[in-house]
Coordinates of C-alpha atoms and ligand atoms in Angstrom, one line a residue:
M371 CA 0.0 -0.1 0.2
S372 CA 1.1 3.5 -0.7
Q373 CA 2.4 5.9 1.9
R374 CA -0.9 8.1 1.5
G375 CA -2.8 4.9 2.3
M376 CA -0.5 3.8 5.1
R377 CA -0.6 7.2 7.0
G378 CA -4.2 7.9 6.4
N379 CA -5.8 4.9 8.0
R380 CA -6.0 3.2 11.4
Y381 CA -7.6 0.0 10.1
L382 CA -6.1 -3.0 8.5
S383 CA -7.1 -3.9 5.0
E384 CA -8.3 -7.3 4.0
E385 CA -4.8 -7.9 2.2
E386 CA -3.1 -6.7 5.5
K387 CA -5.3 -9.2 7.4
K388 CA -4.3 -11.9 5.1
N389 CA -0.8 -11.2 5.1
K390 CA -0.4 -10.7 8.9
P391 CA 3.1 -11.8 9.9
K392 CA 3.5 -14.7 12.3
V393 CA 5.0 -13.2 15.6
T394 CA 7.9 -15.3 16.2
K395 CA 10.6 -15.1 18.6
K396 CA 13.1 -15.0 15.7
L397 CA 11.3 -12.1 14.0
L398 CA 11.3 -10.1 17.2
M399 CA 15.0 -10.8 17.7
R400 CA 15.9 -9.7 14.3
I401 CA 14.1 -6.5 14.7
A402 CA 15.9 -6.0 18.3
S403 CA 19.1 -6.7 16.4
Y404 CA 18.6 -3.4 14.4
L405 CA 17.8 -1.6 17.6
K406 CA 20.5 -3.2 19.9
P407 CA 23.2 -0.8 18.6
Y408 CA 21.3 2.1 19.9
A409 CA 20.2 0.4 23.3
F410 CA 21.9 3.3 25.2
Q411 CA 19.9 6.1 23.6
M412 CA 16.6 4.2 23.5
T413 CA 16.8 3.8 27.2
L414 CA 17.5 7.4 27.7
V415 CA 14.4 8.2 25.1
L416 CA 12.3 6.0 27.5
V417 CA 13.2 7.7 30.5
L418 CA 12.7 11.2 28.8
I419 CA 9.2 10.1 27.5
A420 CA 8.3 8.9 31.0
L421 CA 9.5 12.2 32.4
S422 CA 7.8 14.5 30.0
S423 CA 4.4 12.3 30.0
S424 CA 4.3 12.8 33.8
F425 CA 5.4 16.5 33.9
S426 CA 2.6 17.2 31.2
L427 CA 0.0 16.0 33.8
L428 CA 1.5 17.9 36.7
P429 CA -0.2 21.4 35.6
S430 CA -3.7 19.6 36.0
I431 CA -2.8 18.4 39.2
I432 CA -1.6 21.8 40.3
T433 CA -4.6 23.5 39.2
G434 CA -6.4 21.7 42.0
K435 CA -4.1 23.3 44.6
I436 CA -4.6 26.7 42.8
I437 CA -8.1 26.4 43.5
D438 CA -8.0 25.1 47.0
E439 CA -4.8 26.6 48.5
G440 CA -4.7 29.8 46.5
L441 CA -8.2 30.8 45.5
I442 CA -10.5 29.3 48.1
K443 CA -8.2 30.2 51.0
Q444 CA -7.3 33.6 49.2
D445 CA -3.6 33.1 49.7
L446 CA -1.9 35.4 47.2
G447 CA 1.4 34.3 47.9
V448 CA 0.7 30.5 47.3
L449 CA -1.2 31.3 44.3
I450 CA 1.7 33.1 42.7
Q451 CA 3.9 30.3 43.7
L452 CA 1.6 27.7 42.4
I453 CA 1.2 29.5 39.3
L454 CA 5.0 30.0 38.7
L455 CA 5.4 26.1 39.6
S456 CA 2.8 25.1 36.8
L457 CA 4.5 27.5 34.2
A458 CA 7.9 25.9 35.2
V459 CA 6.6 22.4 34.8
T460 CA 5.1 23.0 31.6
V461 CA 8.2 24.6 30.1
G462 CA 10.1 21.7 31.7
A463 CA 8.1 19.3 30.0
Q464 CA 8.4 21.0 26.7
L465 CA 12.3 21.3 27.0
I466 CA 12.3 17.6 27.6
N467 CA 10.1 17.0 24.8
V468 CA 12.6 18.7 22.5
L469 CA 15.4 16.7 23.7
Q470 CA 13.3 13.5 23.4
S471 CA 12.3 14.3 19.9
Y472 CA 16.0 15.1 18.9
L473 CA 17.2 11.8 20.2
N474 CA 14.3 9.9 18.9
S475 CA 14.7 11.2 15.3
W476 CA 18.5 10.7 15.5
I477 CA 17.9 7.0 16.6
A478 CA 15.3 6.4 13.8
Q479 CA 17.6 8.2 11.2
H480 CA 20.6 5.9 12.2
I481 CA 18.7 2.7 12.1
T482 CA 17.1 3.4 8.7
F483 CA 20.7 4.7 7.3
D484 CA 22.0 1.2 8.4
M485 CA 19.0 -0.8 6.8
R486 CA 19.1 1.4 3.6
N487 CA 22.7 0.6 3.0
Q488 CA 22.4 -3.0 3.7
M489 CA 19.4 -3.3 1.4
F490 CA 21.2 -1.2 -1.2
R491 CA 24.2 -3.7 -1.0
H492 CA 22.1 -6.7 -1.2
L493 CA 20.1 -5.4 -4.3
Q494 CA 23.4 -4.6 -5.9
S495 CA 24.3 -8.3 -5.2
M496 CA 21.2 -9.5 -6.7
S497 CA 21.3 -11.5 -10.0
H498 CA 20.2 -10.1 -13.5
R499 CA 17.5 -12.7 -13.1
F500 CA 15.9 -11.0 -9.9
F501 CA 15.9 -7.7 -11.8
T502 CA 14.3 -9.3 -15.1
T503 CA 11.8 -11.4 -12.8
N504 CA 10.7 -8.7 -10.1
N505 CA 8.8 -5.7 -10.8
Q506 CA 10.9 -2.5 -10.6
G507 CA 8.3 -0.6 -8.8
D508 CA 8.4 -3.2 -5.9
I509 CA 12.0 -3.1 -5.7
I510 CA 12.1 0.7 -5.6
T511 CA 9.2 0.8 -2.9
R512 CA 11.2 -1.6 -0.6
M513 CA 14.1 0.6 -0.8
T514 CA 12.1 3.9 -0.1
S515 CA 8.6 3.8 1.3
D516 CA 9.1 0.5 3.4
I517 CA 12.2 1.7 4.9
S518 CA 10.9 5.2 5.6
G519 CA 8.1 3.3 7.2
V520 CA 10.4 1.7 9.8
Q521 CA 11.5 5.4 10.5
S522 CA 7.9 6.5 11.3
I523 CA 7.5 3.3 13.5
I524 CA 10.3 4.6 15.7
T525 CA 9.6 8.3 15.7
N526 CA 5.8 8.0 15.9
T527 CA 4.5 4.6 16.7
L528 CA 6.9 3.5 19.4
V529 CA 6.8 7.0 21.1
S530 CA 3.2 7.2 20.9
I531 CA 2.7 4.0 22.4
L532 CA 4.9 4.7 25.4
S533 CA 4.0 8.0 25.9
N534 CA 0.2 7.3 25.9
S535 CA 0.6 4.3 28.1
I536 CA 2.5 6.4 30.8
T537 CA 0.1 9.4 30.4
L538 CA -2.7 7.1 31.1
I539 CA -1.3 5.3 34.0
V540 CA -0.1 8.5 35.7
A541 CA -3.6 9.9 35.2
M542 CA -5.3 6.9 36.4
I543 CA -3.0 7.1 39.6
A544 CA -3.6 10.5 40.1
M545 CA -7.4 10.1 39.8
F546 CA -7.6 7.2 42.3
Q547 CA -5.5 9.1 44.8
K548 CA -8.2 11.9 44.6
N549 CA -11.1 9.7 44.7
A550 CA -11.6 6.1 43.7
L551 CA -15.3 6.2 42.8
L552 CA -14.9 9.2 40.4
A553 CA -12.0 7.6 39.0
I554 CA -13.6 4.4 38.1
I555 CA -16.5 6.5 36.6
G556 CA -14.0 8.3 34.4
I557 CA -12.3 5.0 33.5
I558 CA -15.8 3.5 32.3
I559 CA -16.7 6.9 30.6
V560 CA -13.6 7.2 28.2
P561 CA -14.0 4.0 26.3
I562 CA -17.7 4.6 25.9
F563 CA -16.9 7.7 23.8
T564 CA -13.8 6.5 22.0
I565 CA -15.0 3.0 20.7
P566 CA -17.7 4.8 18.5
T567 CA -15.2 7.3 17.2
K568 CA -13.2 4.4 15.9
M569 CA -16.2 2.8 14.3
V570 CA -16.7 6.1 12.4
G571 CA -13.2 6.2 11.5
K572 CA -13.6 2.7 9.7
T573 CA -16.4 4.0 7.5
R574 CA -14.1 7.1 6.6
W575 CA -11.1 4.8 6.1
E576 CA -12.9 2.7 3.5
I577 CA -13.9 5.8 1.6
T578 CA -10.3 7.0 1.7
N579 CA -9.2 3.7 0.6
E580 CA -11.4 4.0 -2.4
A581 CA -10.1 7.4 -3.1
Q582 CA -6.5 5.9 -3.0
K583 CA -7.4 3.4 -5.6
C584 CA -8.8 6.2 -7.9
H585 CA -5.8 8.1 -7.2
D586 CA -3.6 5.1 -8.3
E587 CA -5.8 5.0 -11.5
I588 CA -5.2 8.7 -12.2
N589 CA -1.4 8.2 -11.6
G590 CA -1.5 5.2 -14.0
I591 CA -3.4 7.2 -16.6
L592 CA -0.8 10.2 -16.1
N593 CA 2.0 7.8 -16.5
E594 CA 0.9 6.2 -19.5
T595 CA -0.2 9.2 -21.6
L596 CA 2.3 11.8 -20.3
S597 CA 5.3 9.6 -20.8
V598 CA 7.4 10.2 -24.0
S599 CA 6.5 6.9 -25.7
G600 CA 2.9 7.0 -24.4
Q601 CA 2.5 10.6 -25.7
L602 CA 3.7 9.6 -29.1
L603 CA 1.4 6.6 -29.3
V604 CA -1.5 9.0 -28.2
K605 CA -0.7 11.2 -31.1
L606 CA 0.0 8.6 -33.7
F607 CA -3.5 7.1 -33.1
S608 CA -5.3 10.3 -32.5
K609 CA -6.4 9.3 -29.2
E610 CA -6.3 12.6 -27.5
E611 CA -10.1 12.9 -27.1
Q612 CA -10.5 9.5 -25.9
E613 CA -7.9 9.8 -23.3
A614 CA -9.0 13.1 -22.1
A615 CA -12.6 11.6 -21.5
R616 CA -11.1 8.7 -19.6
Y617 CA -9.1 11.1 -17.4
E618 CA -12.1 13.3 -17.0
E619 CA -14.2 10.3 -15.9
V620 CA -11.6 9.1 -13.0
N621 CA -11.1 12.8 -12.0
R622 CA -15.0 13.1 -11.5
R623 CA -15.0 10.0 -9.4
M624 CA -12.1 11.5 -7.4
V625 CA -13.9 14.6 -6.7
Q626 CA -17.0 12.7 -5.5
L627 CA -15.0 10.6 -3.2
N628 CA -13.0 13.6 -1.9
I629 CA -16.2 15.3 -0.9
K630 CA -17.7 12.3 0.8
E631 CA -14.6 11.6 2.4
S632 CA -14.5 15.1 4.0
M633 CA -17.9 14.8 5.1
A634 CA -17.9 11.3 6.5
G635 CA -18.6 11.1 10.1
R636 CA -19.0 14.9 10.6
W637 CA -22.6 14.6 11.9
F638 CA -21.7 11.8 14.0
R639 CA -18.8 13.6 15.5
L640 CA -20.9 16.6 16.1
V641 CA -23.5 14.6 18.3
L642 CA -20.4 12.8 19.8
S643 CA -18.5 16.0 20.8
T644 CA -21.9 17.3 22.4
V645 CA -22.4 14.1 24.2
S646 CA -19.0 13.9 25.3
T647 CA -19.4 16.9 27.7
I648 CA -21.6 14.5 29.6
G649 CA -18.6 13.0 31.1
P650 CA -17.1 16.1 33.0
M651 CA -20.8 16.8 34.0
L652 CA -20.9 13.3 35.5
I653 CA -18.0 13.9 37.5
Y654 CA -19.3 17.4 38.7
L655 CA -22.6 15.7 39.7
V656 CA -21.2 12.7 41.6
G657 CA -18.3 14.7 42.8
G658 CA -20.6 17.5 44.1
I659 CA -22.9 14.9 45.8
L660 CA -20.1 13.3 47.5
M661 CA -18.5 16.5 48.5
M662 CA -21.8 18.0 49.8
K663 CA -23.0 14.8 51.3
Y664 CA -20.6 11.9 52.0
D665 CA -16.8 12.9 51.8
A666 CA -15.7 16.2 53.5
N667 CA -12.1 15.6 52.5
L668 CA -13.1 16.0 48.7
T669 CA -12.4 19.5 47.5
V670 CA -13.5 21.5 44.6
G671 CA -10.0 21.5 43.4
D672 CA -9.9 17.8 43.4
I673 CA -13.1 17.5 41.4
T674 CA -11.5 20.2 38.8
V675 CA -8.4 18.0 38.7
L676 CA -10.4 14.9 38.0
V677 CA -12.3 16.5 35.1
S678 CA -9.2 17.9 33.7
L679 CA -7.4 14.4 34.0
L680 CA -10.5 12.9 32.5
A681 CA -10.0 15.1 29.3
R682 CA -6.6 14.2 28.9
M683 CA -7.3 10.5 28.9
Y684 CA -9.4 10.4 25.6
Q685 CA -6.6 10.8 23.3
P686 CA -4.2 8.1 24.8
V687 CA -6.9 5.9 24.9
N688 CA -8.1 6.5 21.6
S689 CA -4.4 5.8 20.3
L690 CA -3.8 2.7 22.4
L691 CA -7.0 1.0 20.9
N692 CA -5.2 1.4 17.6
F693 CA -2.2 -0.4 19.3
S694 CA -2.8 -3.9 17.4
V695 CA -3.1 -2.1 13.9
D696 CA 0.2 -0.3 14.5
W697 CA 1.7 -3.5 15.8
I698 CA 0.6 -5.7 13.0
R699 CA 1.6 -3.1 10.2
S700 CA 4.9 -2.5 11.9
L701 CA 5.8 -6.3 12.0
S702 CA 4.8 -6.6 8.3
L703 CA 6.9 -3.8 7.3
F704 CA 9.8 -5.3 9.0
Q705 CA 9.0 -8.9 7.7
R706 CA 8.6 -7.6 4.1
I707 CA 11.9 -6.1 4.4
F708 CA 13.5 -9.2 5.9
D709 CA 12.0 -11.2 3.0
Y710 CA 14.0 -9.2 0.6
F711 CA 17.2 -9.6 2.8
D712 CA 16.7 -13.2 2.8
M713 CA 16.7 -13.7 -0.9
E714 CA 19.5 -15.9 -1.8
V715 CA 22.3 -14.2 -4.0
E716 CA 22.3 -16.3 -6.9
I717 CA 25.7 -15.3 -8.5
K718 CA 28.1 -15.5 -5.5
N719 CA 31.7 -14.6 -5.2
P720 CA 33.8 -17.7 -4.4
E721 CA 35.3 -17.8 -0.9
H722 CA 38.6 -18.6 -2.0
P723 CA 39.0 -17.1 -5.6
V724 CA 41.8 -18.7 -8.0
M725 CA 44.1 -16.1 -9.2
I726 CA 45.5 -16.1 -12.6
E727 CA 49.2 -15.4 -12.9
E728 CA 49.4 -14.2 -16.5
I729 CA 46.1 -12.8 -18.0
K730 CA 45.9 -14.0 -21.6
G731 CA 42.0 -13.9 -22.5
S732 CA 41.2 -17.2 -23.7
V733 CA 37.7 -18.4 -23.3
E734 CA 36.5 -21.9 -23.6
F735 CA 32.8 -23.4 -23.4
N736 CA 32.8 -27.1 -22.3
E737 CA 29.6 -29.0 -23.0
V738 CA 27.6 -26.0 -21.6
N739 CA 23.7 -26.7 -21.0
F740 CA 21.7 -23.9 -19.7
H741 CA 18.0 -23.0 -19.1
Y742 CA 16.2 -19.9 -17.5
S743 CA 13.6 -22.3 -16.4
P744 CA 13.7 -26.1 -16.2
E745 CA 10.7 -26.5 -18.8
R746 CA 12.7 -25.2 -21.7
Q747 CA 16.3 -26.0 -22.5
I748 CA 18.0 -22.9 -23.9
L749 CA 21.7 -24.1 -24.6
K750 CA 22.7 -27.5 -25.5
N751 CA 26.1 -29.0 -25.4
I752 CA 27.8 -26.0 -26.3
S753 CA 31.6 -26.2 -26.8
F754 CA 33.9 -24.0 -28.5
E755 CA 37.2 -22.2 -27.7
L756 CA 38.3 -18.6 -28.4
T757 CA 42.2 -18.3 -28.2
P758 CA 43.6 -15.1 -27.3
G759 CA 43.9 -12.4 -29.9
K760 CA 41.2 -14.2 -32.0
S761 CA 37.7 -13.5 -32.8
I762 CA 34.6 -15.5 -33.1
A763 CA 31.4 -14.5 -34.8
I764 CA 28.2 -16.2 -33.5
V765 CA 25.2 -16.0 -36.0
G766 CA 21.8 -17.6 -35.8
P767 CA 18.3 -16.9 -36.3
S768 CA 16.6 -14.7 -33.6
G769 CA 16.0 -16.4 -30.2
S770 CA 18.4 -19.3 -30.9
G771 CA 20.5 -18.3 -27.8
K772 CA 23.2 -16.0 -28.9
S773 CA 22.9 -13.3 -26.1
T774 CA 22.6 -16.4 -23.6
I775 CA 25.9 -17.6 -24.6
I776 CA 27.8 -14.2 -24.1
N777 CA 25.9 -13.7 -20.7
L778 CA 27.5 -16.8 -19.4
I779 CA 30.9 -15.3 -19.6
P780 CA 30.8 -12.4 -17.3
R781 CA 28.5 -14.7 -15.1
I782 CA 25.2 -12.8 -15.6
Y783 CA 23.9 -16.1 -15.3
D784 CA 25.6 -19.4 -14.3
V785 CA 25.7 -22.6 -16.6
I786 CA 23.4 -25.3 -15.5
S787 CA 26.0 -28.0 -16.4
G788 CA 29.4 -28.0 -18.3
E789 CA 31.8 -25.1 -17.5
V790 CA 32.9 -21.8 -19.0
L791 CA 36.6 -21.3 -18.5
F792 CA 38.5 -17.9 -18.6
D793 CA 42.3 -18.6 -19.2
G794 CA 41.6 -22.2 -18.2
V795 CA 39.8 -21.5 -14.8
D796 CA 36.1 -22.1 -14.3
V797 CA 34.6 -18.5 -14.1
R798 CA 32.7 -19.5 -11.1
K799 CA 36.2 -19.8 -9.4
L800 CA 37.2 -16.4 -10.1
D801 CA 36.8 -13.2 -8.2
L802 CA 33.7 -11.9 -9.8
S803 CA 34.9 -8.3 -10.1
F804 CA 38.1 -9.5 -11.3
L805 CA 36.3 -11.4 -14.0
R806 CA 34.0 -8.6 -15.0
S807 CA 37.0 -6.2 -15.3
Q808 CA 38.5 -8.5 -18.0
I809 CA 35.2 -8.5 -20.1
G810 CA 33.9 -5.4 -22.1
L811 CA 30.3 -6.1 -23.3
V812 CA 28.6 -3.7 -25.8
S813 CA 25.1 -4.8 -25.8
Q814 CA 22.3 -3.9 -27.9
E815 CA 20.3 -2.3 -25.4
T816 CA 22.8 0.5 -24.5
Y817 CA 22.2 2.1 -21.2
L818 CA 23.4 5.8 -20.6
F819 CA 23.0 7.6 -17.4
N820 CA 21.1 10.9 -17.6
G821 CA 24.3 13.0 -17.4
T822 CA 26.9 14.3 -19.8
I823 CA 28.8 12.2 -22.4
R824 CA 31.9 12.7 -20.2
E825 CA 30.4 11.3 -17.1
N826 CA 28.9 8.4 -19.0
L827 CA 32.3 7.7 -20.3
L828 CA 34.2 8.0 -17.0
Y829 CA 31.7 5.4 -15.5
A830 CA 34.1 2.9 -17.3
N831 CA 37.2 4.3 -15.8
E832 CA 37.3 7.3 -13.4
N833 CA 40.9 7.9 -13.9
A834 CA 40.8 8.3 -17.5
S835 CA 42.5 11.5 -18.6
E836 CA 41.1 13.9 -21.3
E837 CA 43.4 12.3 -24.0
M838 CA 42.3 9.0 -23.2
I839 CA 38.6 9.8 -23.6
V840 CA 39.1 11.6 -26.9
E841 CA 41.3 8.8 -28.2
A842 CA 38.6 6.3 -27.4
C843 CA 36.1 8.5 -28.9
K844 CA 38.1 8.9 -32.1
K845 CA 38.4 5.0 -32.3
A846 CA 34.7 4.7 -31.8
N847 CA 33.9 7.2 -34.5
I848 CA 31.9 9.3 -32.2
H849 CA 34.6 12.2 -31.4
D850 CA 33.5 14.3 -34.5
F851 CA 29.8 14.2 -33.5
I852 CA 30.6 15.0 -29.9
S853 CA 32.9 18.1 -31.0
R854 CA 30.0 19.4 -33.1
Q855 CA 27.7 19.7 -30.1
P856 CA 27.6 23.1 -28.6
E857 CA 28.5 21.8 -25.0
G858 CA 31.0 19.2 -26.7
Y859 CA 31.8 16.5 -23.9
D860 CA 29.6 18.2 -21.4
T861 CA 26.4 17.7 -23.5
I862 CA 23.5 16.0 -21.3
V863 CA 22.5 12.8 -23.1
G864 CA 19.1 12.9 -21.5
N865 CA 17.1 10.2 -20.0
R866 CA 18.5 7.0 -20.7
G867 CA 20.3 8.7 -23.8
L868 CA 17.2 9.4 -25.4
K869 CA 18.6 12.5 -26.9
L870 CA 21.0 10.4 -28.8
S871 CA 20.2 8.0 -32.0
G872 CA 20.5 4.3 -31.7
G873 CA 23.8 4.5 -33.8
E874 CA 25.3 7.3 -31.7
K875 CA 24.5 5.5 -28.5
Q876 CA 26.2 2.4 -29.9
R877 CA 29.4 4.2 -30.9
L878 CA 29.3 5.9 -27.2
S879 CA 29.2 2.6 -25.6
I880 CA 32.1 1.2 -27.8
A881 CA 34.0 4.2 -26.6
R882 CA 33.0 3.5 -23.1
V883 CA 34.2 -0.1 -23.5
L884 CA 37.4 1.1 -24.9
L885 CA 38.3 3.2 -22.1
K886 CA 37.6 0.2 -19.9
N887 CA 40.4 -1.4 -21.9
P888 CA 39.4 -5.0 -21.0
T889 CA 41.0 -8.3 -22.3
I890 CA 38.0 -9.6 -24.0
I891 CA 35.5 -7.6 -25.8
I892 CA 31.8 -9.0 -26.4
F893 CA 29.8 -7.1 -29.1
D894 CA 26.1 -7.7 -29.4
E895 CA 25.6 -6.1 -33.0
A896 CA 22.3 -4.1 -33.2
T897 CA 19.8 -5.8 -35.3
S898 CA 17.7 -2.9 -36.0
S899 CA 18.6 -1.3 -39.2
L900 CA 20.8 1.7 -39.2
D901 CA 21.5 4.0 -42.2
S902 CA 24.4 3.2 -44.4
I903 CA 26.3 6.1 -42.9
S904 CA 25.9 5.0 -39.3
E905 CA 26.5 1.3 -40.4
D906 CA 30.0 2.5 -41.7
L907 CA 30.8 4.5 -38.6
I908 CA 30.1 1.6 -36.6
Q909 CA 31.9 -0.9 -38.7
S910 CA 35.0 1.2 -39.1
A911 CA 34.9 1.4 -35.2
I912 CA 34.5 -2.3 -34.7
D913 CA 36.8 -3.6 -37.5
P914 CA 40.1 -2.5 -35.6
L915 CA 38.5 -3.8 -32.4
I916 CA 38.1 -7.4 -33.9
E917 CA 41.6 -7.3 -35.1
S918 CA 43.4 -6.1 -32.0
K919 CA 41.4 -7.7 -29.2
T920 CA 40.0 -11.2 -28.2
S921 CA 36.6 -10.8 -29.2
I922 CA 33.1 -12.5 -29.4
I923 CA 30.6 -10.8 -31.6
I924 CA 27.0 -11.7 -32.1
A925 CA 27.0 -10.5 -35.8
H926 CA 24.0 -9.6 -38.0
R927 CA 26.2 -7.9 -41.0
L928 CA 28.3 -10.0 -43.5
S929 CA 31.2 -7.7 -43.0
T930 CA 31.3 -8.3 -39.5
V931 CA 31.2 -12.2 -39.9
L932 CA 34.0 -12.0 -42.5
A933 CA 36.2 -9.9 -40.2
C934 CA 36.0 -12.7 -37.7
D935 CA 38.6 -15.7 -37.5
E936 CA 35.6 -18.3 -36.7
I937 CA 32.1 -18.5 -37.1
L938 CA 29.7 -20.3 -35.0
V939 CA 26.2 -21.0 -36.3
L940 CA 23.5 -21.5 -33.7
K941 CA 20.1 -23.0 -34.1
D942 CA 17.7 -23.8 -31.2
G943 CA 20.6 -23.6 -28.7
E944 CA 23.0 -25.8 -30.5
I945 CA 26.0 -25.2 -32.6
V946 CA 24.8 -26.7 -35.8
E947 CA 27.9 -25.4 -38.2
R948 CA 31.3 -23.9 -37.5
G949 CA 34.1 -22.7 -39.7
Q950 CA 34.8 -20.0 -42.1
H951 CA 32.6 -18.1 -44.5
D952 CA 33.6 -19.6 -47.7
D953 CA 33.3 -23.2 -46.4
L954 CA 30.1 -22.6 -44.5
V955 CA 28.2 -21.0 -47.4
K956 CA 28.7 -24.2 -49.5
L957 CA 27.0 -26.5 -46.9
N958 CA 23.8 -25.4 -48.0
G959 CA 22.5 -25.5 -44.3
T960 CA 21.6 -22.9 -41.7
Y961 CA 24.4 -20.6 -42.4
T962 CA 23.5 -20.5 -46.4
E963 CA 20.0 -19.5 -45.5
L964 CA 21.1 -16.9 -43.2
Y965 CA 23.6 -15.7 -45.8
E966 CA 20.9 -15.5 -48.5
T967 CA 18.0 -14.1 -46.2
Q968 CA 20.0 -11.8 -44.0
F969 CA 23.5 -11.1 -44.9
K970 CA 23.2 -10.8 -48.7
R971 CA 20.1 -8.7 -48.5
A972 CA 21.7 -6.2 -46.2
L973 CA 24.8 -6.0 -48.3
E974 CA 22.6 -5.4 -51.4
K975 CA 20.8 -2.8 -49.6
L976 CA 24.2 -0.9 -48.8
N977 CA 26.2 -1.6 -52.0
P978 CA 23.7 -2.6 -54.7
C979 CA 26.4 -3.1 -57.3
E980 CA 28.6 -5.5 -55.3
C981 CA 26.2 -8.1 -55.0
E982 CA 24.8 -8.3 -58.5
Ligands
ATP837 P1 18.1 -12.1 -30.8 O1 19.0 -12.4 -32.0 O2 16.7 -12.0 -31.0 O3 18.8 -11.2 -29.8 P2 19.3 -14.5 -29.3 O4 19.7 -15.6 -30.3 O5 20.3 -13.6 -28.6 O6 18.0 -13.6 -30.1 P3 18.6 -15.1 -26.5 O7 18.3 -13.6 -26.1 O8 19.8 -15.8 -26.0 O9 18.3 -15.1 -28.2 O10 17.1 -15.9 -26.1 C1 17.2 -17.2 -26.3 C2 15.8 -17.8 -25.8 O11 15.8 -17.5 -24.4 C3 14.6 -17.0 -26.4 O12 13.7 -17.9 -26.8 C4 14.4 -16.0 -25.3 O13 12.9 -15.9 -25.2 C5 14.7 -16.8 -24.0 N1 15.1 -15.8 -23.0 C6 16.1 -14.8 -23.1 N2 16.2 -14.2 -22.0 C7 15.3 -14.8 -21.2 C8 15.0 -14.5 -19.6 N3 15.6 -13.4 -18.9 N4 14.2 -15.3 -18.9 C9 13.5 -16.4 -19.8 N5 13.6 -16.6 -21.1 C10 14.5 -15.9 -21.7

């Protein structure tokens, strides 16, 4: 549930009731482990809360003395003393409150600081599979709202439970000390008025809940229609009118719900607040009868104190009636966070990684089998060897498993059986960051941060000098383009690099990989057709790469295929043919088919005369 929903209600939703966490010793101990480092500060907060809650009741008790000792006895000296004392106590309680709030917020911030860091690190270590299978919104919610929820539990829930309990206990003791019968009447009266209030609150909450759903729906429409691609879709299909009508309909529903929400329970509360004056009247009546007829010791001051304490009890009782809601919600929040912490890290760094003495950069696949889920085998018995300095082209129909093969090298996924070796060592035995530092991957999906071109390049190597950056960009054929921009290397690339064309993004990501200077380059050539100029620019950037570096290229163009030392032809997850172009083309198999349909046609498009 969103923050708005969480904050706005004091009732559990059906979903929350269904997902009530089991209160186990383990769960409580685990929560306690986050609080433990701050045990001293928490004890201090506890003492401060006890002090400020008791102090805040003192003025009500002193009022009794003011009436009896000061006013009735007409003693000005005592009156002034008591007034000053009451004032001092109030100021004292407020000062303690300030200190308590500071300390409390300090503890909450530190606990959530620890949790956020732990969560961020944990998420960073999660596998690619985790991010492809989980909803991105859920992951972000866990990181933001859920952890902020913990902060609110500490600063609001815990404090309110403590201070309300203490206020209530102190008020009750004080009332009993004054008069037991009147205290009992007060204790019976308070819940009579607080329970119906809670019931009205429930109706109101239900409306709020509905308004929340409506609000989410509005957000959904805004997200869909005001996003860059959504807006384009609306324009291209001329759906402006339809979308506006859809928005207006939800917007109207929202207005009605908001009005209903603000009016819910108003009449009831009006009656209730009138009726609630009955409580003090009852104390005055019974107290008056007692004072006049039965109890000579009971004073006017005592009755005033009792009425005043009674008024102070409504809010704590009301709050404590919600204790179970707060408790369950807080535990669920912790449970949800812990569920994330407990998710196993799929791609683990070995405890004792093998060190490679001399890095050469060979890659070997040894009878590798792989699947994303057991029902469907993706790679079957893949074996090949890439010797240092050489290049391999992987070709094959879409969905044959080409990207999957390359993802196994930097351990984006791990093999199901068989092994992938880097310089003769199983990649699972190598230090993960060492392995990944040796591999430069230019994928089809080029990801750029919303920053400047320079910042995006430096991500690969933060120590790169200006000369290194320019050299890499020249090699990647993107330097001229960058120089033509008014801001040059300081040009902002836009959200995910949207301000750049597909070809420019690919060349920029080639430059980024060049700056990383890896031992092996893996290049997933773009399938989307680029114009011949962009093709040429990319081609002349990758050709020297293929020659100078050990590389694996998922190739979609004949020129790239021809530049490689060996070609692997993949079909349905199996290597069905391998060798060099001239031999493969004669086989009349999958490669010949690819050559006829994909490569040759692409070549004809670019150089019509050459292929005639
Ligand atoms: P293309 O040339 O279209 O990029 P490809 O040969 O690179 O295709 P892969 O991306 O390796 O093919 O995908 C091989 C098969 O695995 C496809 O059928 C695809 O649907 C499936 N696949 C790919 N990624 C995942 C994933 N994360 N989870 C489940 N299945 C996947």
